[in-house]
Coordinates of C-alpha atoms in Angstrom, one line a residue:
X4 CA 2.6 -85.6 -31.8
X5 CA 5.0 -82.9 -31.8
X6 CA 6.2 -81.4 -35.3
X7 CA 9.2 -79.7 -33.8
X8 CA 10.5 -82.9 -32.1
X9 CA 9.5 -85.0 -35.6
X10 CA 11.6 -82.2 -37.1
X11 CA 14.6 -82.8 -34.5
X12 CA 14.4 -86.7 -35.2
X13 CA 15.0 -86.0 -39.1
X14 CA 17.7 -83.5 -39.2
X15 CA 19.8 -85.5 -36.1
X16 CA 19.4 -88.9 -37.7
X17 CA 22.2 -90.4 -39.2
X18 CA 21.5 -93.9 -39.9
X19 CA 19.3 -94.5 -42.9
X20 CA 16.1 -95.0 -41.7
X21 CA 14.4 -98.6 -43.1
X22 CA 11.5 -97.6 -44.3
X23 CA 10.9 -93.6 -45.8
X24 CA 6.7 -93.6 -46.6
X25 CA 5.7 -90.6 -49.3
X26 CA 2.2 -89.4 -48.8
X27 CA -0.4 -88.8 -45.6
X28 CA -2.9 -89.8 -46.4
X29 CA -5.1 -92.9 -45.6
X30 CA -2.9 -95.6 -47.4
X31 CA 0.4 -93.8 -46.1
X32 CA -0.5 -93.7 -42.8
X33 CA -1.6 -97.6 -42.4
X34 CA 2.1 -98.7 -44.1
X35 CA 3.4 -96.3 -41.4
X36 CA 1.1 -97.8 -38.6
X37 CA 2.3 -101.6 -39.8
X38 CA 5.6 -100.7 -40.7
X39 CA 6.0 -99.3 -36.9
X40 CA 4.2 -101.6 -35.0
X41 CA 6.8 -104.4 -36.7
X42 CA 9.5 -102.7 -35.1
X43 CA 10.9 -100.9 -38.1
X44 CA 12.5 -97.3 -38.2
X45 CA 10.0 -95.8 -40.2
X46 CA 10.0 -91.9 -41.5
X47 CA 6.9 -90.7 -43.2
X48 CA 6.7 -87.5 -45.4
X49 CA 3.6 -85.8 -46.5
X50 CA 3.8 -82.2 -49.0
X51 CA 0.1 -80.4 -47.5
X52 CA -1.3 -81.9 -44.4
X53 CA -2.1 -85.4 -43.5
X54 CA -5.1 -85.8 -45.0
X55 CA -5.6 -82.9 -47.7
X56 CA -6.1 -85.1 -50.4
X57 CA -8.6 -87.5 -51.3
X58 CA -8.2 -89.3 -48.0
X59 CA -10.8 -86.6 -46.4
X60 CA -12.7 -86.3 -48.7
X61 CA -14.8 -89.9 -48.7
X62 CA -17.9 -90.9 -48.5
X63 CA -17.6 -91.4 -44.8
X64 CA -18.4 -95.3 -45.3
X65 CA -16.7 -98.5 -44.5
X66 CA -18.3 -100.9 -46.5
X67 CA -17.3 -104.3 -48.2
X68 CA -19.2 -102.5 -51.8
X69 CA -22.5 -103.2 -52.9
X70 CA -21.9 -102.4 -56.4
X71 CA -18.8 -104.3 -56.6
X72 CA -20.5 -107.4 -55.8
X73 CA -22.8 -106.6 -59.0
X74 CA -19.4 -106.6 -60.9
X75 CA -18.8 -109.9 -59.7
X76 CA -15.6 -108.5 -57.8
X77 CA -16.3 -111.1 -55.1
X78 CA -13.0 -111.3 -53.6
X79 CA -13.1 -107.4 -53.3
X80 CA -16.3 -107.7 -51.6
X81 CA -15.0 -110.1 -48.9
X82 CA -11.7 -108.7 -48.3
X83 CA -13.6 -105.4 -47.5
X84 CA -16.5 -106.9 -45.4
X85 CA -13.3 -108.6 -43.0
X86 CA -11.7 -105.5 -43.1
X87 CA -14.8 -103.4 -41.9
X88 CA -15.3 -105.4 -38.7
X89 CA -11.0 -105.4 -38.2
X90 CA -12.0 -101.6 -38.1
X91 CA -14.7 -101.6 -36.2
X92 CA -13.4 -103.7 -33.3
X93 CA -10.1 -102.2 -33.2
X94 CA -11.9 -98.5 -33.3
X95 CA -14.7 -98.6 -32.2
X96 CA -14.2 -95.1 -31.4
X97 CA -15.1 -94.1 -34.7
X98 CA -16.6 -96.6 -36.8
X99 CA -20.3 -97.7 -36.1
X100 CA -22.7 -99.9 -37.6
X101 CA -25.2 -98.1 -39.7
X102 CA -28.7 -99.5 -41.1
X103 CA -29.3 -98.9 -44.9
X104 CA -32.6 -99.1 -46.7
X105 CA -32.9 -99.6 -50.3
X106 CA -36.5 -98.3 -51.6
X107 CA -38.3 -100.5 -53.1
X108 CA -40.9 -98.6 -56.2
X109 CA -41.5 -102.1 -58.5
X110 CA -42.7 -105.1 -57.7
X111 CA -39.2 -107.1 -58.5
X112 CA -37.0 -105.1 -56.5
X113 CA -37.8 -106.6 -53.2
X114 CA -37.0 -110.3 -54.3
X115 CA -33.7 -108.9 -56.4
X116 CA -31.9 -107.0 -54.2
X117 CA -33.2 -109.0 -51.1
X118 CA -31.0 -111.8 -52.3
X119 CA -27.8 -109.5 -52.9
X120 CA -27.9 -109.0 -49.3
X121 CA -28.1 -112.1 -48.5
X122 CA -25.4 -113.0 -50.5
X123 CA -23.6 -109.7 -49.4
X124 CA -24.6 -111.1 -45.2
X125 CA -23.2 -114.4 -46.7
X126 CA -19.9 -113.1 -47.9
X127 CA -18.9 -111.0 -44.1
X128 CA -19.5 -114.5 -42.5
X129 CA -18.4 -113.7 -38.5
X130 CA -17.7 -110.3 -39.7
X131 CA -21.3 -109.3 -40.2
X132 CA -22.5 -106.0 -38.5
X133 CA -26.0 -107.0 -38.8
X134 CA -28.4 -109.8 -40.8
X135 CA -30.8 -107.6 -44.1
X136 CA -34.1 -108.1 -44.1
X137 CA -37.4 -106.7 -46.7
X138 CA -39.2 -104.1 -45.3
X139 CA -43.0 -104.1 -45.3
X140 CA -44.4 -100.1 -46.4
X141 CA -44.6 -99.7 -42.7
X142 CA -41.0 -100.8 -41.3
X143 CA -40.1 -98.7 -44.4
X144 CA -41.4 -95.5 -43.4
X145 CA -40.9 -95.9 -39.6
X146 CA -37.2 -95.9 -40.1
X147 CA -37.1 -93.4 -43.3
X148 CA -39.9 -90.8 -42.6
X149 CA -38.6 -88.1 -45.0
X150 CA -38.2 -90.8 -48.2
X151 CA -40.6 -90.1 -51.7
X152 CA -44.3 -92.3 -50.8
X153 CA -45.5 -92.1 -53.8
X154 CA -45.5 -95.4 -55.6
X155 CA -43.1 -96.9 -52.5
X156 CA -43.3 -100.5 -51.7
X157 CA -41.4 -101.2 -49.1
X158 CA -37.3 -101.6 -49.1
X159 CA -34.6 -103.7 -48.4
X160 CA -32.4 -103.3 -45.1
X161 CA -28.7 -104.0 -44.8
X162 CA -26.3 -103.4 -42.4
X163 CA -22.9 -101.2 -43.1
X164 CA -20.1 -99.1 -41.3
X165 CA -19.5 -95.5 -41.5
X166 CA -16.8 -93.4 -40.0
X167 CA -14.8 -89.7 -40.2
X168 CA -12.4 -90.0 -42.6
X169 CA -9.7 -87.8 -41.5
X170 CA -10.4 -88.3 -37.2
X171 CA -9.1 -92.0 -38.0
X172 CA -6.4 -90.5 -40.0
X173 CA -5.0 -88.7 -37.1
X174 CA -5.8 -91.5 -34.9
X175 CA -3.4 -93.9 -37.2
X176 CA -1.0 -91.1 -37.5
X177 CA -1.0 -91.5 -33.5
X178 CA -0.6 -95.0 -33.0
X179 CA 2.5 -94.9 -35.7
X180 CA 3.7 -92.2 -33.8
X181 CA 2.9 -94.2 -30.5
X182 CA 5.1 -97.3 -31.8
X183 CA 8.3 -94.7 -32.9
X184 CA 7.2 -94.0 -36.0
X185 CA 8.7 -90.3 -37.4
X186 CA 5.8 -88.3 -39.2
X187 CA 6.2 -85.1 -40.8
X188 CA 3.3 -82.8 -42.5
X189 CA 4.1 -79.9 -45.0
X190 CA 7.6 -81.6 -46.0
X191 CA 7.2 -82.4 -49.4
X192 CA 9.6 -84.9 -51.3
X193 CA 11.6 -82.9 -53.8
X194 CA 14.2 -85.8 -55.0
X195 CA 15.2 -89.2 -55.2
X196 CA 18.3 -89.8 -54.2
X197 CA 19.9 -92.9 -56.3
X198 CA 23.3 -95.2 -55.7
X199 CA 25.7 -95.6 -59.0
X200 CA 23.8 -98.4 -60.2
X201 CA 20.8 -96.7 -60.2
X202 CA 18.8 -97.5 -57.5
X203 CA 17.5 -95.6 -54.8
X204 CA 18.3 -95.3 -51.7
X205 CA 16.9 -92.5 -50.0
X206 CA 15.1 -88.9 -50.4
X207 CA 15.7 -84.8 -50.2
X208 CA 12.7 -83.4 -48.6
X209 CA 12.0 -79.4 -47.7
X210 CA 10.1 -77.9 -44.9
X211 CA 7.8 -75.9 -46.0
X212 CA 7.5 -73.6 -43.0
X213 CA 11.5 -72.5 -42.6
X214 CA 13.0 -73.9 -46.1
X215 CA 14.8 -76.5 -44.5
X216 CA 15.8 -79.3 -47.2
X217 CA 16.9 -82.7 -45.4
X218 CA 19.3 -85.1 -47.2
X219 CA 17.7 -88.9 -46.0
X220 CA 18.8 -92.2 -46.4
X221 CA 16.6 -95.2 -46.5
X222 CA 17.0 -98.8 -47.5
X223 CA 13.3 -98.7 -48.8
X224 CA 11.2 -96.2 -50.0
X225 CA 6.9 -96.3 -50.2
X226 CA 5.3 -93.9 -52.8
X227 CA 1.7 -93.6 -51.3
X228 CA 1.0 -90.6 -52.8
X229 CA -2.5 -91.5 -54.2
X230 CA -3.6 -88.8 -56.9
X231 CA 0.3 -87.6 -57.2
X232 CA 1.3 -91.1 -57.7
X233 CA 2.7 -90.7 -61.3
X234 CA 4.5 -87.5 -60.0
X235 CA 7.0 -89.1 -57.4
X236 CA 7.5 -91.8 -60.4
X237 CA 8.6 -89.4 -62.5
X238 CA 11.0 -88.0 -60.1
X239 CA 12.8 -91.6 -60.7
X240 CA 12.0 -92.3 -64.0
X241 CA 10.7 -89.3 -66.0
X242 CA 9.4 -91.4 -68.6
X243 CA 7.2 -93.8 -66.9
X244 CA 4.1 -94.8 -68.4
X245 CA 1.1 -93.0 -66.2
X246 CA -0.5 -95.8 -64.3
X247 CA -2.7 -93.1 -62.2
X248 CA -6.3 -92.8 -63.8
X249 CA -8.4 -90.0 -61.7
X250 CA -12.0 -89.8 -61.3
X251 CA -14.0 -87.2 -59.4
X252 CA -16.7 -87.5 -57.0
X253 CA -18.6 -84.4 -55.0
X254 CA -20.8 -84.5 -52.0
X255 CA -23.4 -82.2 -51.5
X256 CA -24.4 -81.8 -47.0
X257 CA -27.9 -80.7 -45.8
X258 CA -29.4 -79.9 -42.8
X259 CA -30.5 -83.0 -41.1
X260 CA -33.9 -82.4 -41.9
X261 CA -33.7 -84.0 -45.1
X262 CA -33.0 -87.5 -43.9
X263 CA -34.8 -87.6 -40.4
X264 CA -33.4 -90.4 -38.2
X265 CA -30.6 -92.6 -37.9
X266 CA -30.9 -94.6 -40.8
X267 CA -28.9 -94.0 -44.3
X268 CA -30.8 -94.3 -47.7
X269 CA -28.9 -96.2 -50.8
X270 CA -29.9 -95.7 -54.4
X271 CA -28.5 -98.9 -56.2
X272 CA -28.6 -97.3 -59.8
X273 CA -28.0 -93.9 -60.9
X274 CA -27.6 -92.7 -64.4
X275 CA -23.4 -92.4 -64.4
X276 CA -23.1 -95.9 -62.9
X277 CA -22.7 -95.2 -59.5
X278 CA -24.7 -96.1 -56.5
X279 CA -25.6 -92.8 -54.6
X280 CA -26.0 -92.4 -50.8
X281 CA -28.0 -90.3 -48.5
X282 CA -26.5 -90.5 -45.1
X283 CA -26.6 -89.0 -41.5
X284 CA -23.4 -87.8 -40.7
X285 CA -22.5 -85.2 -37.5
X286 CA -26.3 -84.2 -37.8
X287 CA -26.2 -83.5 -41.5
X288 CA -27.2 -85.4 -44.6
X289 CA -24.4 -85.8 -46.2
X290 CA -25.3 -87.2 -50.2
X291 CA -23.1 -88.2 -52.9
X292 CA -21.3 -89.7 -55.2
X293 CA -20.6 -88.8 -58.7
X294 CA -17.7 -90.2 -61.1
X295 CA -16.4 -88.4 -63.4
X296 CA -13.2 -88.6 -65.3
X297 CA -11.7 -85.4 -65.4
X298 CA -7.5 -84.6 -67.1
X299 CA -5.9 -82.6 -63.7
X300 CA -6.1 -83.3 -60.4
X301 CA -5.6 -80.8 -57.9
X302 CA -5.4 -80.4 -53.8
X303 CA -8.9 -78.4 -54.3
X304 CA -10.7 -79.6 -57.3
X305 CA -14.1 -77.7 -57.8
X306 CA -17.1 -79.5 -58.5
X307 CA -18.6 -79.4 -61.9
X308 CA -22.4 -77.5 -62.2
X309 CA -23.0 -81.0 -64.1
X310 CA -22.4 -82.8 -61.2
X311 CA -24.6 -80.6 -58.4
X312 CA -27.6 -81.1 -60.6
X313 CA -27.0 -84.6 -60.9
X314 CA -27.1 -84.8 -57.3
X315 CA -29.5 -82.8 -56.9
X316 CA -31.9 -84.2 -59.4
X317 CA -31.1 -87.7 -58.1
X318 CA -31.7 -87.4 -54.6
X319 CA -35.5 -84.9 -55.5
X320 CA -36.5 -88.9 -56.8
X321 CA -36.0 -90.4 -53.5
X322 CA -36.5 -87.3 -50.9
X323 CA -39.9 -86.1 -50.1
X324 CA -38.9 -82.7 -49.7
X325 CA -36.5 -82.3 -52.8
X326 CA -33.4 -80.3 -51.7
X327 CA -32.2 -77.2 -54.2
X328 CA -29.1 -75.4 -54.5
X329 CA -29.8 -73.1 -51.9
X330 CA -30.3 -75.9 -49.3
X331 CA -26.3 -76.7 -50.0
X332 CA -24.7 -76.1 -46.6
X333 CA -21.4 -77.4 -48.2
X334 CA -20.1 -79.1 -51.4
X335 CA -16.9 -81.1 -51.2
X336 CA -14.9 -82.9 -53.8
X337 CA -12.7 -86.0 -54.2
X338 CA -10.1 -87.4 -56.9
X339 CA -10.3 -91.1 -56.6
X340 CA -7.1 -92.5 -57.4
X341 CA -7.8 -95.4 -59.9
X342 CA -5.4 -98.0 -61.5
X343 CA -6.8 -99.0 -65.0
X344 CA -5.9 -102.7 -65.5
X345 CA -5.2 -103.9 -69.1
X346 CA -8.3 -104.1 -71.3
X347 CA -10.8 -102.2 -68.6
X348 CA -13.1 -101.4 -71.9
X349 CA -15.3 -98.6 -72.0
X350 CA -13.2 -96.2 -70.6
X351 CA -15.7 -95.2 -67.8
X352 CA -14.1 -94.8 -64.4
X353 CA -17.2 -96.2 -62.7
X354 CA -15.9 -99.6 -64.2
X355 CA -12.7 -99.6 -63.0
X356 CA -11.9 -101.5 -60.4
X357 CA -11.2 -100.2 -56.7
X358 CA -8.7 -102.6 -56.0
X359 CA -5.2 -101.6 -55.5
X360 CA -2.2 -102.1 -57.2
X361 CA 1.5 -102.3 -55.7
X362 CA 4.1 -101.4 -58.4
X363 CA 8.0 -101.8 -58.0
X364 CA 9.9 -99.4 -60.6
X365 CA 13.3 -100.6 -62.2
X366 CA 15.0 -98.1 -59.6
X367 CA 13.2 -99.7 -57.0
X368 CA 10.7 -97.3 -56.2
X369 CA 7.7 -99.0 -54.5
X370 CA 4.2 -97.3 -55.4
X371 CA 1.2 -98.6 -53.8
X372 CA -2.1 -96.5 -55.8
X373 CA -6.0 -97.5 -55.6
X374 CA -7.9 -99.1 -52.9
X375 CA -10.2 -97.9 -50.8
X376 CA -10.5 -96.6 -46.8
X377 CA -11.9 -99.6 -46.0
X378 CA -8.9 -101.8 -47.3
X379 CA -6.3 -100.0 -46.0
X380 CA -4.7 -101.9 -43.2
X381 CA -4.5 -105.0 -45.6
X382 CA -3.1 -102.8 -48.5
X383 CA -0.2 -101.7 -45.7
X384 CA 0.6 -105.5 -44.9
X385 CA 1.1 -106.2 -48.1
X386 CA 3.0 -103.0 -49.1
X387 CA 5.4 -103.4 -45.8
X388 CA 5.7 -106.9 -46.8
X389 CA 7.4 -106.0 -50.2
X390 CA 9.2 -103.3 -48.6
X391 CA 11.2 -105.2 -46.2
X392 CA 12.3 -107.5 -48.9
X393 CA 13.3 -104.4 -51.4
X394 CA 14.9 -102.6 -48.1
X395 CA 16.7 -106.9 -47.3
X396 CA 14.9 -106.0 -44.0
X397 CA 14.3 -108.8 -41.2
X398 CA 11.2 -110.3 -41.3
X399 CA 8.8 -109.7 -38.8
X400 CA 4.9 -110.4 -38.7
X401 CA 2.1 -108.2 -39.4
X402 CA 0.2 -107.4 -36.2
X403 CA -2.5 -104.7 -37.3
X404 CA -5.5 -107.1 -37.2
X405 CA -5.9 -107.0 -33.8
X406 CA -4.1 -104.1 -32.7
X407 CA -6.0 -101.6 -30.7
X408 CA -6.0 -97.9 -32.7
X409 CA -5.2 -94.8 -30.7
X410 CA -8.3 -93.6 -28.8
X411 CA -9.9 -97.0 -28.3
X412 CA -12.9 -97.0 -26.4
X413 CA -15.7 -99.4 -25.8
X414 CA -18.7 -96.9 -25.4
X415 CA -18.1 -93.5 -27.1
X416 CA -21.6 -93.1 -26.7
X417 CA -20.5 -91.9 -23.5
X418 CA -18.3 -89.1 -24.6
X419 CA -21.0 -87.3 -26.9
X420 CA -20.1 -84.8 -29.1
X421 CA -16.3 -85.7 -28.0
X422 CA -17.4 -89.3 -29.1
X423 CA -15.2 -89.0 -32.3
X424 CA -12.2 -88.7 -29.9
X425 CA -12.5 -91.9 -27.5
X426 CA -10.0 -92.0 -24.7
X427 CA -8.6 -88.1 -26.0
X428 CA -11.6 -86.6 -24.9
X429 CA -11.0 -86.9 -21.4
X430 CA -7.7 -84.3 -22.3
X431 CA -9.9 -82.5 -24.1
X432 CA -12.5 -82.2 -21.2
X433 CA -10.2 -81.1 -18.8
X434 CA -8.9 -78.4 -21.2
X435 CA -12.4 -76.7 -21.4
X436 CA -12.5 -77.3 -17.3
X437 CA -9.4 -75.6 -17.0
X438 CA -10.4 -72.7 -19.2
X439 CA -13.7 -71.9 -19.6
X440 CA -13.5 -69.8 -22.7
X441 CA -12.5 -72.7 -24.1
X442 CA -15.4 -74.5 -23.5
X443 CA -17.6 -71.9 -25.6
X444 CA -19.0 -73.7 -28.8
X445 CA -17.0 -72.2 -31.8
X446 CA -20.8 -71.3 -33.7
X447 CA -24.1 -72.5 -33.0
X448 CA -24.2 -74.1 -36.2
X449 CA -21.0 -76.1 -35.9
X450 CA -21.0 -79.2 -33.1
X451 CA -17.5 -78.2 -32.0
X452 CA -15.5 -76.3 -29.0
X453 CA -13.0 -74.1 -28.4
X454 CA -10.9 -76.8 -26.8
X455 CA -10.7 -79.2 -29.6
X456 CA -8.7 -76.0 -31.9
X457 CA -6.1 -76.0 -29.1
X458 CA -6.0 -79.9 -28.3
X459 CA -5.8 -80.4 -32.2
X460 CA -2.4 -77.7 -32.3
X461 CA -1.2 -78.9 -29.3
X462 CA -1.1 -83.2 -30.0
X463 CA -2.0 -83.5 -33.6
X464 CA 0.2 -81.2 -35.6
X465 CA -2.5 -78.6 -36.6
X466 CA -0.6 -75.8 -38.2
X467 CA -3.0 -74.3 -40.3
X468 CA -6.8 -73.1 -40.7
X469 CA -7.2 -75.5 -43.2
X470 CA -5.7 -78.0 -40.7
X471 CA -8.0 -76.9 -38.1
X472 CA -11.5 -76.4 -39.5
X473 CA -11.3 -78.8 -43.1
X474 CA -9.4 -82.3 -41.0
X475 CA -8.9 -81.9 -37.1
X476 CA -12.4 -80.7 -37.1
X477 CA -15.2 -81.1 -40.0
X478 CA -16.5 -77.7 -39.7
X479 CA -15.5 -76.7 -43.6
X480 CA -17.4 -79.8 -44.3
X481 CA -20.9 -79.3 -42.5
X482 CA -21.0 -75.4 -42.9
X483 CA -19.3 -73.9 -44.8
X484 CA -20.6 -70.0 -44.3
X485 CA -19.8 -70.9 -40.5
X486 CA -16.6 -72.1 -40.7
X487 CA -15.7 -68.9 -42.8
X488 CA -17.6 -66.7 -39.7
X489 CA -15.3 -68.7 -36.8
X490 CA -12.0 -68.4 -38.8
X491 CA -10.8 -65.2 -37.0
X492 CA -11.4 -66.4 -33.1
X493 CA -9.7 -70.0 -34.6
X494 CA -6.8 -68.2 -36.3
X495 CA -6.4 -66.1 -33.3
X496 CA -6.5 -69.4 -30.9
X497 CA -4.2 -71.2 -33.3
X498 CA -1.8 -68.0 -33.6
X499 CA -1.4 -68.5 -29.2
X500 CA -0.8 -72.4 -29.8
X501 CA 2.0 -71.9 -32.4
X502 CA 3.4 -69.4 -31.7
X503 CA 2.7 -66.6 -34.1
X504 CA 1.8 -62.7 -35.1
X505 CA -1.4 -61.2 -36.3
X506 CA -0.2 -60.7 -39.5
X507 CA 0.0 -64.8 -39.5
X508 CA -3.7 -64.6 -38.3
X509 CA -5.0 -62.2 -40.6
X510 CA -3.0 -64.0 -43.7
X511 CA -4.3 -67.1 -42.5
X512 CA -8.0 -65.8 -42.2
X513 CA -7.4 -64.4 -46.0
X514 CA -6.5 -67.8 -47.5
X515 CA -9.2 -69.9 -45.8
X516 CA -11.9 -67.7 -46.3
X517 CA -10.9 -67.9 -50.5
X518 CA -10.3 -71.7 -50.4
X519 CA -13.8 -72.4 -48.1
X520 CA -15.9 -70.0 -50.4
X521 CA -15.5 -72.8 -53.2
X522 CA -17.3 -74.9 -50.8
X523 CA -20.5 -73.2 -50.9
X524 CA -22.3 -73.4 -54.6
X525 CA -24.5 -70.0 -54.2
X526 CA -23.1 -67.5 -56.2
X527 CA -19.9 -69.4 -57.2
X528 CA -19.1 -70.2 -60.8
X529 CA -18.0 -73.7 -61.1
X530 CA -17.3 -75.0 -64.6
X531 CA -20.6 -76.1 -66.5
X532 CA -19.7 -79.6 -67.7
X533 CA -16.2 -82.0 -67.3
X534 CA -13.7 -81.9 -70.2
X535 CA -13.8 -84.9 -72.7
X536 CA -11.6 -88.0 -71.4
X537 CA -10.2 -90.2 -73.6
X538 CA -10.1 -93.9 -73.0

């Protein structure tokens, strides 16, 4: 992917294109990847990079829900369980089956959530990653050495998927790109352009970096915007009813100390509804989620102090050595786009459901909002199937479900710390061979090279820091103090790559270093408690 090129395609084209997609992020970029693979001209805009929002900022599962199944959301359950092994045999790249223990401290707990499992095996059918099965105290302990003893039972063993978020995102932004698809970061939508009756028919977007503003026709246009949802609306109709209802969730990561092994540990009831998760992830422990309802969303949402003691406090029940504040390597948060569906209730975001919700506007504007990573490529066949009637398109059939993604490869077990990468990391590789500077790791602490900065700039439209060290790699996310340390040598490799000045470097050093501070709790106020939500 080349932004200047994706910038010649939009300002030369002339014909409407048949399908303009508004947002980057997971949900985006799957009606892209369908909409492309079809054979369709497709054109997709996002206003940050692909990615900024919530779509990086997940849980790093792909899982069919345990919790919905408790909510009797069965259909939910089963469209997500297919959907996870879709994912994982069409990347397996970067999904992987991962083992899940649930603790067992009463005597009841065994038989109970021994038969949700099986129910839960039940429901995947030939998509199953893997029968459950009770734990004795033994198998228990073997496979979870660093869990709480006292008073433990046993547990309950499942099988899941887990992934990095924003390494498929760029993968799926590669296959659309792969199948002619036109894809453009930091060009944000500014207008919908109508006809005289009303409808629309087509877009003005700006390019952030040189002010360019780009007139574009389309016979359909996809709002995937997620948390900005409502927003694009408004640009159509400003008096839409707000259909958008955000929640928040953080993460707290740890050294991998505090979840020795390969195994991920799952808390089926936590005092704000959620289930919470202790998982390996990159050679961390990553741990999360919260949900609370909060009023404004934001690209960079800070975590409430609320919510890092929740965390905290929750996981100190289940870990044997109880992690504090100052064991934080880096907190990230997430806005979960939610759709509240007539007569949800209680007003609690943890009941709504995580199903999505496609919405066609009386100018024609087609919003897709909700869902979940897991879902996405069935949310995108769906969405591209309404599209191409709104748009009076030619019908053509979905072929996503067994469509390899870009990087496919069999055994990325092979490729080690490149595994995220699958067939790239070859390029990649031969980048660091070719330059041995750029085979130096970027920090001891951080399971990255050199190489990957310049192979991200160079093929996967890395503009930024942020770009660089929050999406292309996860350094922001694992350590946060080191990616802060490795942002001058990045900036200074990115500045070579694209082109620019020291001044660009040292600006760019300033901004990240601001923005990744919020990621590391010590020393940083964050508001104490979240603002009162209505229903």
């Amino acid at each position: 992917m080349n932004r200047d090129e994706m910038v010649a395609r939009v300002r030369n084209r002339k014909e409407p294109w048949d399908i303009v997609v508004i947002g980057g992020g997971a949900t985006g970029a799957g009606v892209a990847v369908d909409a492309a693979s079809r054979g369709y001209d497709v054109l997709l805009l996002e206003r940050e990079d692909f990615g900024k929002g919530t779509s990086s900022r997940a849980t790093k599962l792909v899982h069919g829900g345990v919790r919905y199944l408790e909510q009797g959301n069965v259909s939910l359950v089963m469209e997500a369980l297919k959907e996870r092994g879709i994912l994982l045999r069409n990347a397996p790249h970067i999904v992987k089956d991962l083992k899940f223990i649930v603790p067992n401290y009463s005597w009841w707990e065994a038989p109970f959530y021994g038969i949700g499992m099986k129910v839960y095996d039940f429901l995947a059918g030939k998509y199953s990653f893997g029968a459950s099965k009770v734990l004795s105290l033994e198998e228990t302990l073997k496979l979870l050495p660093t869990i709480r003893q006292d008073g433990l039972r046993g547990g309950v063993m499942y099988h899941d998927g887990q992934f990095d978020d924003t390494r498929l995102l760029i993968n799926l932004m590669t296959t659309a790109a792969e199948h002619g698809a036109t894809l453009l970061n930091y060009a944000g939508v500014v207008e919908l352009k109508k006809d005289d009756a009303g409808f629309i028919q087509g877009v003005a977007a700006v390019d952030s970096e040189s002010g360019e503003r780009f007139e574009i026709a389309a016979r359909s246009v996809v709002n995937a915007t997620g948390i900005f949802t409502d927003e694009i609306r408004r640009l159509a109709e400003p008096t839409v009813q707000q259909m958008m209802v955000p929640s928040q969730g953080i993460h707290l990561v740890f050294d991998r100390s505090f979840l020795v092994g390969d195994t991920a540990l799952l808390v089926p009831q936590t005092d704000d509804g959620r289930v919470l998760f202790a998982v390996p992830w990159h050679n961390r422990t990553l741990v999360g989620t919260t949900d609370t309802p909060i009023e404004s969303i934001s690209y960079e949402p800070l975590p409430f102090e609320e919510e890092i003691e929740f965390v905290l406090e929750t996981a100190g029940r289940y870990l044997s050595h109880k992690p504090t504040r100052e064991d934080i390597l880096s907190v990230y948060v997430g806005i979960r786009p939610l759709v509240k569906a007539a007569g949800a209730g209680d007003g609690k975001t943890s009941s709504l459901s995580r199903d999505y919700t496609i919405h066609i506007d009386h100018s024609g504007l087609l919003t897709i909002v909700g869902g979940k990573w897991t879902t996405y490529r069935h949310m995108a066949e769906d969405c591209v199937d309404h599209a191409t009637t709104l748009g009076r398109l030619e019908e053509k059939p979905c072929i996503t479900a067994t469509m390899h993604i870009h990087g496919y490869h069999q055994h990325p077990e092979e490729l080690g710390s490149l595994s995220v990468y699958g067939a790239d990391a070859a390029a990649i590789q031969q980048l660091a061979k070719e330059n041995p500077e750029l085979a130096k790791p970027l920090h001891s602490d951080l399971p990255y090279i050199a190489a990957e900065i310049v192979w991200a700039a160079r093929n996967e439209m890395s503009r930024t820091l942020d770009d660089a060290l929050a999406r292309r790699t996860r350094a922001l996310l694992l350590n946060a103090r080191a990616a802060i340390q490795v942002a001058p040598m990045v900036a200074s490799l990115l500045a070579k790559e694209l082109g620019k000045d020291a001044t660009w470097a040292a600006e760019q050093v300033k901004i990240f270093s601001a923005m990744a501070a919020q990621y590391i709790p010590q020393g940083t106020k964050y508001p104490a408690t979240p603002p009162v939500v209505s229903a």
